[in-house]
Short mmCIF file of C-alpha atoms in Angstrom, two decimals:
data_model
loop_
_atom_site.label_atom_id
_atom_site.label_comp_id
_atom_site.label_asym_id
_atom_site.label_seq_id
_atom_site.Cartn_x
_atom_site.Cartn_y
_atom_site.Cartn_z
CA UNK A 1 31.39 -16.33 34.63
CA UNK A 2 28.24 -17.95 33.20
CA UNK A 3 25.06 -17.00 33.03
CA UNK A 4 21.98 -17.44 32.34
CA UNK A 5 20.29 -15.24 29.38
CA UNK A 6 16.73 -14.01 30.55
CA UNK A 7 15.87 -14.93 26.33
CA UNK A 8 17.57 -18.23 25.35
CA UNK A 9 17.84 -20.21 28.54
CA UNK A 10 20.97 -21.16 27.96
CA UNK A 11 23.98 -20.83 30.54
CA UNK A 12 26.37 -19.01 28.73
CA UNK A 13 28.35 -15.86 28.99
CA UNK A 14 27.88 -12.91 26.35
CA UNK A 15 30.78 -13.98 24.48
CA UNK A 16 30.10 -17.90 24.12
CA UNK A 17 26.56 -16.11 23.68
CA UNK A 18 27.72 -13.70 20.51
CA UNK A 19 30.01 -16.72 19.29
CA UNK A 20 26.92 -18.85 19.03
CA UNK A 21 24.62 -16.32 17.62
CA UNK A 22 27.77 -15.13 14.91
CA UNK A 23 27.72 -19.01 13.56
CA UNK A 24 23.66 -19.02 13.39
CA UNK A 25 23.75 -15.74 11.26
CA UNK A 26 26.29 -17.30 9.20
CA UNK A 27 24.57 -20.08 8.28
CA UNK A 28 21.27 -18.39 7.89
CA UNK A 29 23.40 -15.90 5.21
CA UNK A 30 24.80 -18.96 3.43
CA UNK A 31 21.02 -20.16 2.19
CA UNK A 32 20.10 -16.39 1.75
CA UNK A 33 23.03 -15.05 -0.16
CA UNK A 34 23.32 -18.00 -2.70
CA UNK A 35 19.84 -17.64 -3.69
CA UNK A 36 20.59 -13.76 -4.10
CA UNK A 37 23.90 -14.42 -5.96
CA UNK A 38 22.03 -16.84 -8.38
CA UNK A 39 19.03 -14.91 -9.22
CA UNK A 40 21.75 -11.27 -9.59
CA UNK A 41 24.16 -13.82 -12.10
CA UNK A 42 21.21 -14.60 -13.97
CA UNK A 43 19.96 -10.95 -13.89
CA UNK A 44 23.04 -9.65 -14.91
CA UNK A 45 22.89 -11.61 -18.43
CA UNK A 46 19.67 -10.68 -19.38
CA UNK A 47 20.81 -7.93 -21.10
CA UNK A 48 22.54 -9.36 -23.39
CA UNK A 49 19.85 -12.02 -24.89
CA UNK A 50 18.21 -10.96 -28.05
CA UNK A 51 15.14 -10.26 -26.99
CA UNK A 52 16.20 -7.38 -24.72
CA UNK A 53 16.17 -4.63 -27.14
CA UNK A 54 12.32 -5.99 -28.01
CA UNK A 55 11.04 -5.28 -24.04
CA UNK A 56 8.62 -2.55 -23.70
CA UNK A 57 10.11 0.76 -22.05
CA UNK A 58 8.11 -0.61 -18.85
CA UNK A 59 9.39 -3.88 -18.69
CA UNK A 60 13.09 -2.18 -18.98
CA UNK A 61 12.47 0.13 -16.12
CA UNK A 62 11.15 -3.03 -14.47
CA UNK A 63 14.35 -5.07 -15.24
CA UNK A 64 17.09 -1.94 -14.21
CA UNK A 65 14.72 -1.36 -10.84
CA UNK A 66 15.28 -5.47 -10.35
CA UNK A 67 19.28 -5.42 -10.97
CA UNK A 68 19.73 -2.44 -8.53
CA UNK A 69 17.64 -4.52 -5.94
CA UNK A 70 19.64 -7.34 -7.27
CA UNK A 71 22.87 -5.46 -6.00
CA UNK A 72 21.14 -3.53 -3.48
CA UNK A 73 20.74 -7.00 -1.95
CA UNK A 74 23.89 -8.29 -2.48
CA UNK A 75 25.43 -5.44 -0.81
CA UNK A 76 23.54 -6.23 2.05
CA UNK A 77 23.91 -9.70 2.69
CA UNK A 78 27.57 -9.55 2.42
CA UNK A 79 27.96 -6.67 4.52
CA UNK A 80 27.94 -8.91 7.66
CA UNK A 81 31.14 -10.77 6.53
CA UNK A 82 33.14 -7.36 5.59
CA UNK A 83 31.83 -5.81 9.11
CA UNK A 84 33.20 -9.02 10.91
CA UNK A 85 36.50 -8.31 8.82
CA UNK A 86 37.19 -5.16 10.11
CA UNK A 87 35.64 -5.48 13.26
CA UNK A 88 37.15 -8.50 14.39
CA UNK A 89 39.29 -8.63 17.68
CA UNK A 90 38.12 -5.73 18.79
CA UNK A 91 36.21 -6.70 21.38
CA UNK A 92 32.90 -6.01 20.26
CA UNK A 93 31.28 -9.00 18.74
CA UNK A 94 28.04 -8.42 20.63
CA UNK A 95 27.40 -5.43 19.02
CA UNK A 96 28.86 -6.92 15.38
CA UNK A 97 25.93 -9.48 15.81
CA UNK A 98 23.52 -7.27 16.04
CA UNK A 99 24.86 -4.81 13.21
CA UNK A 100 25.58 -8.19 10.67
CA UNK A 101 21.70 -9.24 12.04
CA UNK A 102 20.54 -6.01 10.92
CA UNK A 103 22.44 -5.74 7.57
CA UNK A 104 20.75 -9.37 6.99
CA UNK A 105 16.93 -8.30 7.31
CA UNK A 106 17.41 -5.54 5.10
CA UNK A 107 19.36 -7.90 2.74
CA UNK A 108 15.92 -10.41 2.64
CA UNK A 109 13.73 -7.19 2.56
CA UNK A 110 15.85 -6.02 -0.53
CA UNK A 111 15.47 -9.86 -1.79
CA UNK A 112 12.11 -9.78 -1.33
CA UNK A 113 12.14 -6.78 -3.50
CA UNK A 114 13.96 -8.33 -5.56
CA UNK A 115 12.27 -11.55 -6.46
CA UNK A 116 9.00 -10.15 -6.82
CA UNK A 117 10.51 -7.14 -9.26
CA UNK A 118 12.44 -10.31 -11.40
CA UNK A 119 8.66 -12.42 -11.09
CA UNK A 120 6.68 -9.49 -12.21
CA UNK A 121 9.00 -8.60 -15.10
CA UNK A 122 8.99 -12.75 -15.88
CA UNK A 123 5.43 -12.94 -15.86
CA UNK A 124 4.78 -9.27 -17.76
CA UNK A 125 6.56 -10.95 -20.90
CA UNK A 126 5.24 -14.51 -20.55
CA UNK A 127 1.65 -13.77 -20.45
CA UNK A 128 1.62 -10.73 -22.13
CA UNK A 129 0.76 -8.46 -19.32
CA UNK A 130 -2.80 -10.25 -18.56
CA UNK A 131 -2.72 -12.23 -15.30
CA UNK A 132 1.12 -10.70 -14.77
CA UNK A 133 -0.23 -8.47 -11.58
CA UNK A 134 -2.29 -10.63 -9.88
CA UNK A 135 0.14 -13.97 -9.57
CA UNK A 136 3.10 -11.30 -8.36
CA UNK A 137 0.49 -10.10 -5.54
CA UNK A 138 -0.36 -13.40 -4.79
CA UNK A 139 3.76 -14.82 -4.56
CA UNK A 140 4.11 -11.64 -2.54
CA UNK A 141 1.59 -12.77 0.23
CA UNK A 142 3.41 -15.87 0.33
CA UNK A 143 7.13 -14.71 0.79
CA UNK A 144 5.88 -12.02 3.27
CA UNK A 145 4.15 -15.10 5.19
CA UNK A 146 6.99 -17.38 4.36
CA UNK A 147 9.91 -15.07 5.89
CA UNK A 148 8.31 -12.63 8.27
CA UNK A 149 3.91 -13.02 9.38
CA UNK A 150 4.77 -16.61 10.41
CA UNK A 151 8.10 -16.29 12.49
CA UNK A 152 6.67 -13.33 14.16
CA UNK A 153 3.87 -15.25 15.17
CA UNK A 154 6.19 -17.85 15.97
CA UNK A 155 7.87 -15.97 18.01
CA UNK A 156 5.09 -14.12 20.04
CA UNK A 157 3.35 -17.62 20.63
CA UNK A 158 6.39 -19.46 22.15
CA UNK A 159 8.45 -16.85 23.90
CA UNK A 160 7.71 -16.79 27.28
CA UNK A 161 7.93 -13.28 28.79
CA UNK A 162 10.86 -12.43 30.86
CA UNK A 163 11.03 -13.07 34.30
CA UNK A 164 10.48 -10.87 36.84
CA UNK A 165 14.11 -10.03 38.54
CA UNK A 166 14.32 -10.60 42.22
CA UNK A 167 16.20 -7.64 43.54
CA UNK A 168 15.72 -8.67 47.26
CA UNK A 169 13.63 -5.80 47.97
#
């Protein structure tokens, strides 16, 4: 039987509704967890250039708190796909989609971490430590505007409250 969700609008029942959802969150992962997978590669090899063993003590606590958000990250963002993997045919995608949704916002929280831990440690070496704290703070702003101020905004300027249900009384 069809129906029609009170938040999307659309006729559909919960499990074309979970189907639909499962392929969004999929695709939003794909942009996500390449862009963590990249940056932790990259992270990962840092250790090994020559100039490593030069960092302050600082900028190597910096770089070890970055890889664990690095993995930290990773973990989450591909936590989703092993959930679906072992939940799957069990009748309970509804609920997987909002587990594999939740497993994704901390993922982007932990990349969030992430990025502006690699940016600060960057920008420490680069310029010397100078202007290092204020560009990070300012990069921050945006990414928190970016990925969370503006869809929530978004979101409480064009959802429409829910109807009021007509029980017949």
């Amino acid at each position: 039987m069809h129906e029609k969700h009170p938040k999307s609008g659309r006729d559909e029942t919960s499990e074309q509704r979970a189907d639909r959802r499962w392929t969004d969150l999929i695709q939003e992962m794909r942009v996500a967890l390449t862009g963590v997978q990249i940056l932790f590669g990259f992270l990962l090899t840092v250790v090994f250039t020559p100039r490593f063993p030069d960092l302050s003590d600082t900028d190597r606590t910096i770089y070890i708190v970055t890889v664990l958000l690095g993995s930290a990250s990773t973990g989450a963002l591909i936590g989703p796909v092993a959930f679906h993997h072992m939940v799957s045919g069990r009748r309970i995608k509804p609920q997987a989609v909002i587990w594999a949704s939740r497993l994704t916002m901390v993922g982007l929280v932990l990349l969030l971490c992430t990025l502006t831990s690699a940016l600060l440690l960057i920008l420490r070496v680069a310029t010397h430590d100078v202007i290092a704290p204020v560009l990070v703070t300012v990069i921050l702003v945006w990414y928190v505007l970016c990925w969370f101020v503006l869809p929530w905004w978004a979101k409480r300027r064009y959802t429409a409250p829910p109807a009021a249900v007509d029980d017949g009384q």
